[in-house]
CSV table of C-alpha atoms and ligand atoms in Angstrom, one decimal:
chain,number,residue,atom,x,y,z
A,1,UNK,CA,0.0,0.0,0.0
A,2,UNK,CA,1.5,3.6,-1.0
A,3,UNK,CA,1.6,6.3,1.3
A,4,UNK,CA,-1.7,8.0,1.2
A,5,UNK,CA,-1.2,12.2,1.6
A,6,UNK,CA,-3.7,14.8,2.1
A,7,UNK,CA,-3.2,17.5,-0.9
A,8,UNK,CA,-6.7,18.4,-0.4
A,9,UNK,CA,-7.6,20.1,-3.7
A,10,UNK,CA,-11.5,21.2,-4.1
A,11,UNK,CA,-13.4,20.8,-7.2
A,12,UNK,CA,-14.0,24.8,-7.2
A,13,UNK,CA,-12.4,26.9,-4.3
A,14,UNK,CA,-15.2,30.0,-3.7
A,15,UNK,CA,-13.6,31.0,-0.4
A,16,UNK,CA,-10.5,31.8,-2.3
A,17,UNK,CA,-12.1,33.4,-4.8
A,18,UNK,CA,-14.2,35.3,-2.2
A,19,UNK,CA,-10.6,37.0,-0.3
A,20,UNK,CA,-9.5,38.1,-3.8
A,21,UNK,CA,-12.9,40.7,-3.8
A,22,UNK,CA,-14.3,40.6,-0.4
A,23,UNK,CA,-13.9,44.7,-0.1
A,24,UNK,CA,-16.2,44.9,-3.3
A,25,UNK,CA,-18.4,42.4,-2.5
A,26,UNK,CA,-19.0,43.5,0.9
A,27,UNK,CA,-19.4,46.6,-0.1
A,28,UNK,CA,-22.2,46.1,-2.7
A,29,UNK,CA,-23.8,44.0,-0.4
A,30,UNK,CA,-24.0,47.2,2.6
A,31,UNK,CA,-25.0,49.2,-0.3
A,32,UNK,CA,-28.0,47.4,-1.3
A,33,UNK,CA,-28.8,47.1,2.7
A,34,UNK,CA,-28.6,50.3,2.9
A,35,UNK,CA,-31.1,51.1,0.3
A,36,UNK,CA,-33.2,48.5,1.4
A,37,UNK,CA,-34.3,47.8,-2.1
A,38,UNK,CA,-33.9,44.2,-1.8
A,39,UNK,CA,-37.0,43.4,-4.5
A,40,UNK,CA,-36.1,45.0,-8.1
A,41,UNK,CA,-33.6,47.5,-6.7
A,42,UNK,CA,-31.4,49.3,-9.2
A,43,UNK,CA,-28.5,46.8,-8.7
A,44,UNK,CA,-31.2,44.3,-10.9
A,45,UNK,CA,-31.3,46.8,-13.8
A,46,UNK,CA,-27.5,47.5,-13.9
A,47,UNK,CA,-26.6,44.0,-13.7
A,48,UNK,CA,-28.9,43.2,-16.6
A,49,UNK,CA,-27.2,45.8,-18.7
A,50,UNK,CA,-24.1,44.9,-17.7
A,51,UNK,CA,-24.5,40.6,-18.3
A,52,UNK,CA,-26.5,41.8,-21.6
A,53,UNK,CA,-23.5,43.7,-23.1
A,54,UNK,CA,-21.1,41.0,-21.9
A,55,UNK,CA,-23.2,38.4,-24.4
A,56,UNK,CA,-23.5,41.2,-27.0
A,57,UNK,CA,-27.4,40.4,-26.6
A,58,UNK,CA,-30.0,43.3,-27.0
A,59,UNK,CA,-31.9,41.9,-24.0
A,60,UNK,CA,-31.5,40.7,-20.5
A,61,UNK,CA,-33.9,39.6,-17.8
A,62,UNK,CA,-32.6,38.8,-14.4
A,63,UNK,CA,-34.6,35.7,-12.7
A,64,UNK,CA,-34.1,33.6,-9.8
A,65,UNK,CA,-32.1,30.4,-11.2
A,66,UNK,CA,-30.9,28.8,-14.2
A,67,UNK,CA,-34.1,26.5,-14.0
A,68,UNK,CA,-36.7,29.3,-14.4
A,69,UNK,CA,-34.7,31.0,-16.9
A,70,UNK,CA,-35.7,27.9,-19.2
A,71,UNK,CA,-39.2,27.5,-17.8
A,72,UNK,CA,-39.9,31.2,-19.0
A,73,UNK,CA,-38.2,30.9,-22.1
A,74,UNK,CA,-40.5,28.0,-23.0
A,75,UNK,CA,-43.9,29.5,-21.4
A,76,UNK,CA,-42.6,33.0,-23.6
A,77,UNK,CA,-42.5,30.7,-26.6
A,78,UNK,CA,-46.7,29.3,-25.5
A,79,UNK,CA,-44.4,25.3,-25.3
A,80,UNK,CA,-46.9,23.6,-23.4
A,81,UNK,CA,-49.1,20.3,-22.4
A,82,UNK,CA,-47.8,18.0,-25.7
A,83,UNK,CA,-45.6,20.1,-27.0
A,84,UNK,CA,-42.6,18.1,-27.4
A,85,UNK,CA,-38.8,19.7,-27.1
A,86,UNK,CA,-35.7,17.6,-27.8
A,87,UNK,CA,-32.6,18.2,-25.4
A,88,UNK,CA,-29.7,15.8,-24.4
A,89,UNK,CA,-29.8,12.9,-21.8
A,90,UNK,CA,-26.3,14.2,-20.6
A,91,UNK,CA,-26.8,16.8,-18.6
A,92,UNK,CA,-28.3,18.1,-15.3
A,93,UNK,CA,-31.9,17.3,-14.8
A,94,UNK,CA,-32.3,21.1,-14.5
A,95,UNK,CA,-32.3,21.1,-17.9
A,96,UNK,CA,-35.7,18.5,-18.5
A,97,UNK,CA,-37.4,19.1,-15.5
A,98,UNK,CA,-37.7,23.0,-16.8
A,99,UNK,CA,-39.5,21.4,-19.7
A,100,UNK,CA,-41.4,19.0,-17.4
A,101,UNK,CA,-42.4,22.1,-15.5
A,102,UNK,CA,-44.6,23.7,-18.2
A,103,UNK,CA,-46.3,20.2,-19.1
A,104,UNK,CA,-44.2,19.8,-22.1
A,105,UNK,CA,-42.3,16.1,-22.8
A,106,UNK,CA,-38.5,15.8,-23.5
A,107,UNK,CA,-37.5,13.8,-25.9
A,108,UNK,CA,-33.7,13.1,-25.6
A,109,UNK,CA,-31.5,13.1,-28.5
A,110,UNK,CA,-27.9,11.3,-28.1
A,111,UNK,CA,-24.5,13.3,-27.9
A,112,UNK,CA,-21.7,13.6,-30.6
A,113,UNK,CA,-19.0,11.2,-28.8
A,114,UNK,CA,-16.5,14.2,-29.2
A,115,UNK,CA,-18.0,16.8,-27.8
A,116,UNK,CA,-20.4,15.6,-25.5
A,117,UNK,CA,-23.0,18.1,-27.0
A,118,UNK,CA,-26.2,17.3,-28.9
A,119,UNK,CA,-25.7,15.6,-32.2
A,120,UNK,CA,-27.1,17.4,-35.1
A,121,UNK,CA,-27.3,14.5,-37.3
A,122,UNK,CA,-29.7,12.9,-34.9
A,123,UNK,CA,-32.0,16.1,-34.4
A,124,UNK,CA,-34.1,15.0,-37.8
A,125,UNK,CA,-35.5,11.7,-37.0
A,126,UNK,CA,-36.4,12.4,-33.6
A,127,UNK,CA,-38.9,15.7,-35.0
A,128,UNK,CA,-42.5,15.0,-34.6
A,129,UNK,CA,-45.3,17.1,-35.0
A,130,UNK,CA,-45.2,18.0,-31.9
A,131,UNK,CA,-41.6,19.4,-31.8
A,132,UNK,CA,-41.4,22.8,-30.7
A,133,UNK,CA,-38.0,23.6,-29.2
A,134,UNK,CA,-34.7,22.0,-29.8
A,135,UNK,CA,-32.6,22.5,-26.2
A,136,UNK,CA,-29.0,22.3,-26.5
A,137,UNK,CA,-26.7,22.4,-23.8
A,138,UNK,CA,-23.4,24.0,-23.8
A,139,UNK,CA,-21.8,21.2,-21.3
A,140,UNK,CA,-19.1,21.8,-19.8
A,141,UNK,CA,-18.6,25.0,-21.5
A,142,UNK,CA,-18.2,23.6,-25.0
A,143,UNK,CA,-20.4,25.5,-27.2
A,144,UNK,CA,-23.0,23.2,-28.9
A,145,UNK,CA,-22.9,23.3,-33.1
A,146,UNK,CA,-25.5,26.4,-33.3
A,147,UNK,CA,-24.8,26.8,-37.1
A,148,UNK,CA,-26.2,23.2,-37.9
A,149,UNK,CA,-29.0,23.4,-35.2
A,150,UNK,CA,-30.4,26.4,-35.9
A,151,UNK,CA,-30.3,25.1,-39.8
A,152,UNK,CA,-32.4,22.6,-38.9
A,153,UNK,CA,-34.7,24.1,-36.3
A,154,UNK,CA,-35.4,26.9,-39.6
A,155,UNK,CA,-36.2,23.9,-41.9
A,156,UNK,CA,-38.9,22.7,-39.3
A,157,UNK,CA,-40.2,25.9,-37.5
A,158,UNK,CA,-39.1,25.2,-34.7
A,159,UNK,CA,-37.5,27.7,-32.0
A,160,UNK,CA,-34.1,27.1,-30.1
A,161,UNK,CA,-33.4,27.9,-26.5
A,162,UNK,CA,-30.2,27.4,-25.2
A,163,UNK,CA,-28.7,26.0,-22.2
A,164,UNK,CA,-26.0,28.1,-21.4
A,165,UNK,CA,-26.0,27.7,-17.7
A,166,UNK,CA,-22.2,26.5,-17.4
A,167,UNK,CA,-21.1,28.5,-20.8
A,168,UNK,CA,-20.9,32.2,-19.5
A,169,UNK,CA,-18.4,33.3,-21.8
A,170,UNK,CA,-17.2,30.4,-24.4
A,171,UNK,CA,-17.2,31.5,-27.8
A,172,UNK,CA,-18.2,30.0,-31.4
A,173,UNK,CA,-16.5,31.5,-34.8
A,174,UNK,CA,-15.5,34.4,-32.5
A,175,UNK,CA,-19.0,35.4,-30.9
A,176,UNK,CA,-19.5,34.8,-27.6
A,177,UNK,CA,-22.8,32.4,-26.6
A,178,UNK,CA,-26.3,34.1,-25.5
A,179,UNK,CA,-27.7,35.2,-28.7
A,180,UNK,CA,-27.1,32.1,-31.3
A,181,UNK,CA,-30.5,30.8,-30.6
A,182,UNK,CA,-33.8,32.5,-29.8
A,183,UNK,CA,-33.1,33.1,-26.5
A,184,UNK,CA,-30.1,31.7,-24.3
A,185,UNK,CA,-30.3,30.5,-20.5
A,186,UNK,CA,-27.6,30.9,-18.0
A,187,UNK,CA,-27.6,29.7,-14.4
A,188,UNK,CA,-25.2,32.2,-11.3
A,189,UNK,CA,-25.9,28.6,-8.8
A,190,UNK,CA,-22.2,29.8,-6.6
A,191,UNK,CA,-19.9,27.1,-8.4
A,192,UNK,CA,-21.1,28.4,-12.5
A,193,UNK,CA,-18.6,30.4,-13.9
A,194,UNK,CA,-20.1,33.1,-13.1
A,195,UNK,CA,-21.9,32.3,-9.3
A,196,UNK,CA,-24.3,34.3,-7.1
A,197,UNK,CA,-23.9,34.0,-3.7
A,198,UNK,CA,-27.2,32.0,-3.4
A,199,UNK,CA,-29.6,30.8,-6.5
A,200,UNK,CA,-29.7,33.2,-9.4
A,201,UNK,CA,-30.1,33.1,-13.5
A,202,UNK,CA,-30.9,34.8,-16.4
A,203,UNK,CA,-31.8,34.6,-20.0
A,204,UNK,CA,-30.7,36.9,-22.9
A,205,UNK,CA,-31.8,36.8,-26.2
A,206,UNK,CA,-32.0,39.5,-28.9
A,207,UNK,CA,-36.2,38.9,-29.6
A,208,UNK,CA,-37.9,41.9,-27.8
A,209,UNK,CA,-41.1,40.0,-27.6
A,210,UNK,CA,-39.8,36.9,-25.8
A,211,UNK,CA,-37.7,39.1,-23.3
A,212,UNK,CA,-41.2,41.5,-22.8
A,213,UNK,CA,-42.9,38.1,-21.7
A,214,UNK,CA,-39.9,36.8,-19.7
A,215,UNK,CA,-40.4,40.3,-17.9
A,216,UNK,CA,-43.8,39.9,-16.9
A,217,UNK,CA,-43.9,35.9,-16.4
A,218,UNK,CA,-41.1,36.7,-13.4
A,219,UNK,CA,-42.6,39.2,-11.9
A,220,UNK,CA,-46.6,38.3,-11.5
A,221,UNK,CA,-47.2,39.5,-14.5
A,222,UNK,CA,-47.3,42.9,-13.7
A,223,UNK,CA,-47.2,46.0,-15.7
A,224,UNK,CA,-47.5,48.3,-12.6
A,225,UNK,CA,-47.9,47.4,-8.9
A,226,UNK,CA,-51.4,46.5,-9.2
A,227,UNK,CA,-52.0,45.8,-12.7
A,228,UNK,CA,-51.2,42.0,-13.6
A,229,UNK,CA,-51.4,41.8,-17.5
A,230,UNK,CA,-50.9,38.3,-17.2
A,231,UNK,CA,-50.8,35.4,-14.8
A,232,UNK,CA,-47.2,35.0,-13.7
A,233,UNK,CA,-44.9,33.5,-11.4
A,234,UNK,CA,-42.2,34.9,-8.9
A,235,UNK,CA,-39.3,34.4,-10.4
A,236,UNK,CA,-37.3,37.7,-9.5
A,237,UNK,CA,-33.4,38.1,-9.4
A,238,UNK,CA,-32.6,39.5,-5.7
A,239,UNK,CA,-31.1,43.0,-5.7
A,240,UNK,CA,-28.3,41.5,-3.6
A,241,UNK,CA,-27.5,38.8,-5.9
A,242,UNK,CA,-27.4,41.0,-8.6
A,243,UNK,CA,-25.3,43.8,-6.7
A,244,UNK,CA,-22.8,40.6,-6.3
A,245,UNK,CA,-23.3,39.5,-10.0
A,246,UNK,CA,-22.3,42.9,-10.9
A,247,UNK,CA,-18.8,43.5,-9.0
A,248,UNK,CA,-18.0,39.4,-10.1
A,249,UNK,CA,-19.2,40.6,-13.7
A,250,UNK,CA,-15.9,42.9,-13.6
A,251,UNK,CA,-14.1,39.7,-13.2
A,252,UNK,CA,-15.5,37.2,-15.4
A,253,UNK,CA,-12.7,38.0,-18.5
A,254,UNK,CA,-9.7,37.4,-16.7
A,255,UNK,CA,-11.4,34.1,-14.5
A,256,UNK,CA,-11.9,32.6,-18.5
A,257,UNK,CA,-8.6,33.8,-19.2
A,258,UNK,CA,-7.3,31.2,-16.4
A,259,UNK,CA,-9.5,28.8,-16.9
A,260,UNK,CA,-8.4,28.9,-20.8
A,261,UNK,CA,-4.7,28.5,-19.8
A,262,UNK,CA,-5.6,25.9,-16.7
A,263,UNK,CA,-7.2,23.6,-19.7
A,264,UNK,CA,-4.7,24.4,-22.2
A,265,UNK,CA,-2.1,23.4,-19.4
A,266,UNK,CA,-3.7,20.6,-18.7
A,267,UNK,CA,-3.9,19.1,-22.0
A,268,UNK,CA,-0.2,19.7,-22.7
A,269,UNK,CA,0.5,17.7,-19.4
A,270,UNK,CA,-1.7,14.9,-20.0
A,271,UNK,CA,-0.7,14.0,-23.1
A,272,UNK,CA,0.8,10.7,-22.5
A,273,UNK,CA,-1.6,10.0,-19.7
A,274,UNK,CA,-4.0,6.8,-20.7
A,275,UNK,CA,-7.2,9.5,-21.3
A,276,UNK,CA,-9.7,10.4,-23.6
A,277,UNK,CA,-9.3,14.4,-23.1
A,278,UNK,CA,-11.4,16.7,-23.7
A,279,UNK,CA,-12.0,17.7,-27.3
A,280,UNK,CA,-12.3,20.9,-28.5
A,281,UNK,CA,-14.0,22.1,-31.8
A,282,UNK,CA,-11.9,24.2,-34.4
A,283,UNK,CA,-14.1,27.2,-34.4
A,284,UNK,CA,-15.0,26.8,-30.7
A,285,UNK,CA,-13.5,28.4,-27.5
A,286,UNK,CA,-15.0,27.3,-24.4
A,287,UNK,CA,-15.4,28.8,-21.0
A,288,UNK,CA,-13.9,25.7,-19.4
A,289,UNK,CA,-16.6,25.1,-16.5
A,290,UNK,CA,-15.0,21.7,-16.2
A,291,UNK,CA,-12.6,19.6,-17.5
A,292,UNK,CA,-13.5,16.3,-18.5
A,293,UNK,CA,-11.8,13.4,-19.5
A,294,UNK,CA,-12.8,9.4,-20.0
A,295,UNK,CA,-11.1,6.3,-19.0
A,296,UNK,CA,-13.0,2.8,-18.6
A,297,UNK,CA,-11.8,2.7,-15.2
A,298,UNK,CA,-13.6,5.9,-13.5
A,299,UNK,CA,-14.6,4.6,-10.4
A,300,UNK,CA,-11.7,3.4,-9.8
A,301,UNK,CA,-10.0,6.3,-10.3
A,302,UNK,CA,-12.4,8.9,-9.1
A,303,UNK,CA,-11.6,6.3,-5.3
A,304,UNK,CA,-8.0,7.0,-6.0
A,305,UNK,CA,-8.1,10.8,-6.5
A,306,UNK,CA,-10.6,11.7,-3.7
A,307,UNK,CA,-8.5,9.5,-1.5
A,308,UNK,CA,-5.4,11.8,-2.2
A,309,UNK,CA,-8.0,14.5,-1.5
A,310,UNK,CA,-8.4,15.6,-4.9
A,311,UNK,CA,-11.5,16.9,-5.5
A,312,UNK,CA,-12.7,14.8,-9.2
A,313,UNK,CA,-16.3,14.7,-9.8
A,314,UNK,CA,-18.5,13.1,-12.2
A,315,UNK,CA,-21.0,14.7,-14.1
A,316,UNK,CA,-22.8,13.6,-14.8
A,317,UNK,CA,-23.6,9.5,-13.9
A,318,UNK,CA,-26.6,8.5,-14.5
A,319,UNK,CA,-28.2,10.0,-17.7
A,320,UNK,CA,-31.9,11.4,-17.6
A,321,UNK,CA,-33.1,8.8,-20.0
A,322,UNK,CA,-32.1,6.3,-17.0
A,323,UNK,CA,-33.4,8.2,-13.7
A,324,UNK,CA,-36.2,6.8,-11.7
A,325,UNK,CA,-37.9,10.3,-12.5
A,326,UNK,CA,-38.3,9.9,-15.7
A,327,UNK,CA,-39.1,6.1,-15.6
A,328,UNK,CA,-42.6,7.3,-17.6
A,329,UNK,CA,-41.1,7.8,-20.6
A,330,UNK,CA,-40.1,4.4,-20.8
A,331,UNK,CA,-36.6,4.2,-21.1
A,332,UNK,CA,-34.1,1.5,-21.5
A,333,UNK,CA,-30.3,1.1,-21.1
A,334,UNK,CA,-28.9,0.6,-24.9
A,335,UNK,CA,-31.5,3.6,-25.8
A,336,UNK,CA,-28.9,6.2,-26.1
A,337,UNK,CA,-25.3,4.4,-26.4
A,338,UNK,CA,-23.1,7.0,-26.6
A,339,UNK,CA,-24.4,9.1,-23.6
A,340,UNK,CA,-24.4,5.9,-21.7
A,341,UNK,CA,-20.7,5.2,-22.4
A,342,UNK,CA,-20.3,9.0,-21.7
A,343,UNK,CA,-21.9,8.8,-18.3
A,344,UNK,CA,-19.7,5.3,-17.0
A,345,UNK,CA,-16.3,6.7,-18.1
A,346,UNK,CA,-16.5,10.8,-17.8
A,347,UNK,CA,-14.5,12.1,-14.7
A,348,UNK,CA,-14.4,16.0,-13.8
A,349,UNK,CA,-10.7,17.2,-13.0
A,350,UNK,CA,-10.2,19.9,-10.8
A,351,UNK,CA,-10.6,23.5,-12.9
A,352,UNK,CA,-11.3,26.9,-11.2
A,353,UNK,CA,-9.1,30.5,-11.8
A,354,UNK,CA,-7.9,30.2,-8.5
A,355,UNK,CA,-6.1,26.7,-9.2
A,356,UNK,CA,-2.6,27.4,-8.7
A,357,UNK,CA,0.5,25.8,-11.3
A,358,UNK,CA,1.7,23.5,-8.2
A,359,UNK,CA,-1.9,22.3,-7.2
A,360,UNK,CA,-2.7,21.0,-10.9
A,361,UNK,CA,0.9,19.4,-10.7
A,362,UNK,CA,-0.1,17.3,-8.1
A,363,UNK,CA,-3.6,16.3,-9.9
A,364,UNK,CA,-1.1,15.5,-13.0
A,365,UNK,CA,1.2,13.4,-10.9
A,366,UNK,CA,-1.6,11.7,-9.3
A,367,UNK,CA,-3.2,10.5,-12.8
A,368,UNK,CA,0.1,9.3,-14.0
A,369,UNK,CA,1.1,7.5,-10.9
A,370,UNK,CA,-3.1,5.4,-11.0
A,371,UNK,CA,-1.9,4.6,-14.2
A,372,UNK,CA,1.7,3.8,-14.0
A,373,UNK,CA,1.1,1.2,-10.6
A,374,UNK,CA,-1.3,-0.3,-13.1
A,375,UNK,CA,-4.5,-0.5,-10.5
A,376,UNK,CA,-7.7,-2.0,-12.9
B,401,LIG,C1,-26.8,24.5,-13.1
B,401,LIG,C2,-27.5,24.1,-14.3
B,401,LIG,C3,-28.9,24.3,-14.6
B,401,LIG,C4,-29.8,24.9,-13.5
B,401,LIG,O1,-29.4,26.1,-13.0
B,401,LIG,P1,-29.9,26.5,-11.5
B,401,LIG,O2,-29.5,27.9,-11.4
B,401,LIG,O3,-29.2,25.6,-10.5
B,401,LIG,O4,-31.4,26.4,-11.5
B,401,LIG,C5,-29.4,24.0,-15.8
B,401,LIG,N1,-28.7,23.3,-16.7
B,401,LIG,C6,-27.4,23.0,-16.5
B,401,LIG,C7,-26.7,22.4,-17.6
B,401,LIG,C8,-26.8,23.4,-15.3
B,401,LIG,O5,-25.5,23.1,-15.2
């Protein structure tokens, strides 16, 4: 038996990344107590300008998590009871159960094997009649092919919403994610690229009529205080989170920037490590929300990092097609092959901008050294 040691690296360090801003972020916080403005203050309007402009998008509309960002998107589009909209298996549930939510069905599609994404030559076939949104998820950061989506959503009418929730910031053919479909989701949950410090989201898009109904459907529909133009939800973004979402806003460029040359690093480092890394599309830059690679024996290795207190993850295991929650729609194991290979071999590496040179040393010596001792 080797000598076990404690390196104790996390998955995502936010108390680090707290000390780097805690004057700014303590002091947006006071501000917004001061104020007292803690439903639709003006920190909720600024952020929403701010986030908007970062995604180049003509609209933004604070809500209160990733998850109602799609629910509205789809009630803003009238998806409802038998509408059908067609999203991947590999992904967090998040991303179905938004569908679930306004009585629509999901129909999953399986992933490219490269990029883990939604794979456009499988969109066609699964198109009913009842088809009314195609959902693709940018996991892990990797932008999903838009061009080839959206070509086929325009053949068949159909509207796209995006799951951006862990892509803050990755770019396709130079622009950055939030306007390629008709609207685009993203999630501030504290460990996204961009976190809140509680539950937060928002969606952009550049359709004024989709982010005029997003507007209402978060806030009880209302066009004044007592005038409800439509039935609605509460949904709101929290002045605080935004005034947070704000001063982290300021940082977002240069926490890519790291994550970019953590991944790059990475890849240069494990090149003669026995793993599938990740793969990365010629026209695509992503925003690096995790780094994933495959090997047939995950388990075994995800036992032998966490036991050198290295904080691997998998994400995601078991696929939606396959959880007990969606045992309805009838499912099998063999339905969709390559998410299922996916989801037994895929292992999360440590990635966050804090992540110093020496700490991602150690994870690299640690996957050489499971390897080299041979352990099966
Ligand atoms: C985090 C996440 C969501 C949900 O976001 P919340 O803000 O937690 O509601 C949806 N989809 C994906 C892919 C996510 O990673």
């Amino acid at each position: 038996m080797d000598k076990i040691i404690a390196h104790s690296i996390p998955m995502v360090d936010l108390k680090a990344q707290y000390r780097t801003i805690q004057s700014e972020i303590d002091e947006a916080i006071q501000g917004v107590l001061d104020s007292t403005e803690f439903i639709m203050g003006s920190a909720v309007g600024e952020f929403e300008a701010g986030f908007g402009a970062f995604c180049t998008a003509d609209y933004c509309v604070g809500v209160s998590s990733g998850t109602s960002a799609l629910m509205l998107a789809l009630l803003a589009m009238d998806v409802g009871p038998d509408d059908e909209v067609i999203t991947s298996s590999h992904t967090f549930i998040a991303t179905a159960e938004a569908i679930s939510a306004v009585g629509a069905i999901p129909v999953f599609v399986d992933i490219d094997p490269h990029t883990y994404n939604l794979d456009p030559a499988l969109l066609e076939q699964a198109i009913t009649l009842a088809t009314r949104v195609i959902m693709p998820v940018h996991l892990y950061g990797q932008p999903a092919d838009m061009p080839r989506i959206n070509a086929i959503a325009r053949d068949h009418g159909l509207s796209v919403v995006e799951d951006a929730a862990q892509a803050h910031g990755a770019a396709l053919n130079g622009a950055v994610v939030g306007t390629m479909g008709d609207a685009a989701c993203f999630s501030f949950y504290p460990g996204k690229n961009l976190g809140a410090y509680g539950d937060a989201g928002a969606l952009t898009t550049n359709d004024s009529e989709i982010a005029k109904k997003v507007s209402l459907l978060r806030n009880h529909g209302r066009r004044s205080k007592y005038l409800h133009e439509i039935v609605g939800y509460g949904e709101r973004l929290d002045t605080i989170q935004a005034a947070i979402l704000q001063v982290k806003l300021n940082h977002l460029s240069h926490w890519t920037a790291a994550r970019r040359r953590l991944a790059a690093r990475y890849t240069e480092l494990l090149d003669n490590c026995e793993l599938v890394l990740p793969f990365v599309a010629e026209d695509a830059e992503p925003a690096w929300h995790l780094y994933v690679v495959r090997t047939e024996q995950r388990d075994a290795l995800l036992d032998f990092l966490r036991l050198r207190g290295i904080g691997a993850g998998v994400h995601y295991p078991v696929p939606l097609h396959l959880q007990p929650a969606y045992a309805d729609l009838g499912h099998a194991r063999g339905d969709l092959p390559v998410t299922e290979m996916v989801a037994d071999t895929c292992l999360s590496l440590p990635i966050y901008p804090e992540m110093t040179d020496a700490q991602q040393d150690t994870v690299v010596a640690a996957l050489y050294a499971f390897f080299d001792q041979g352990v099966a």
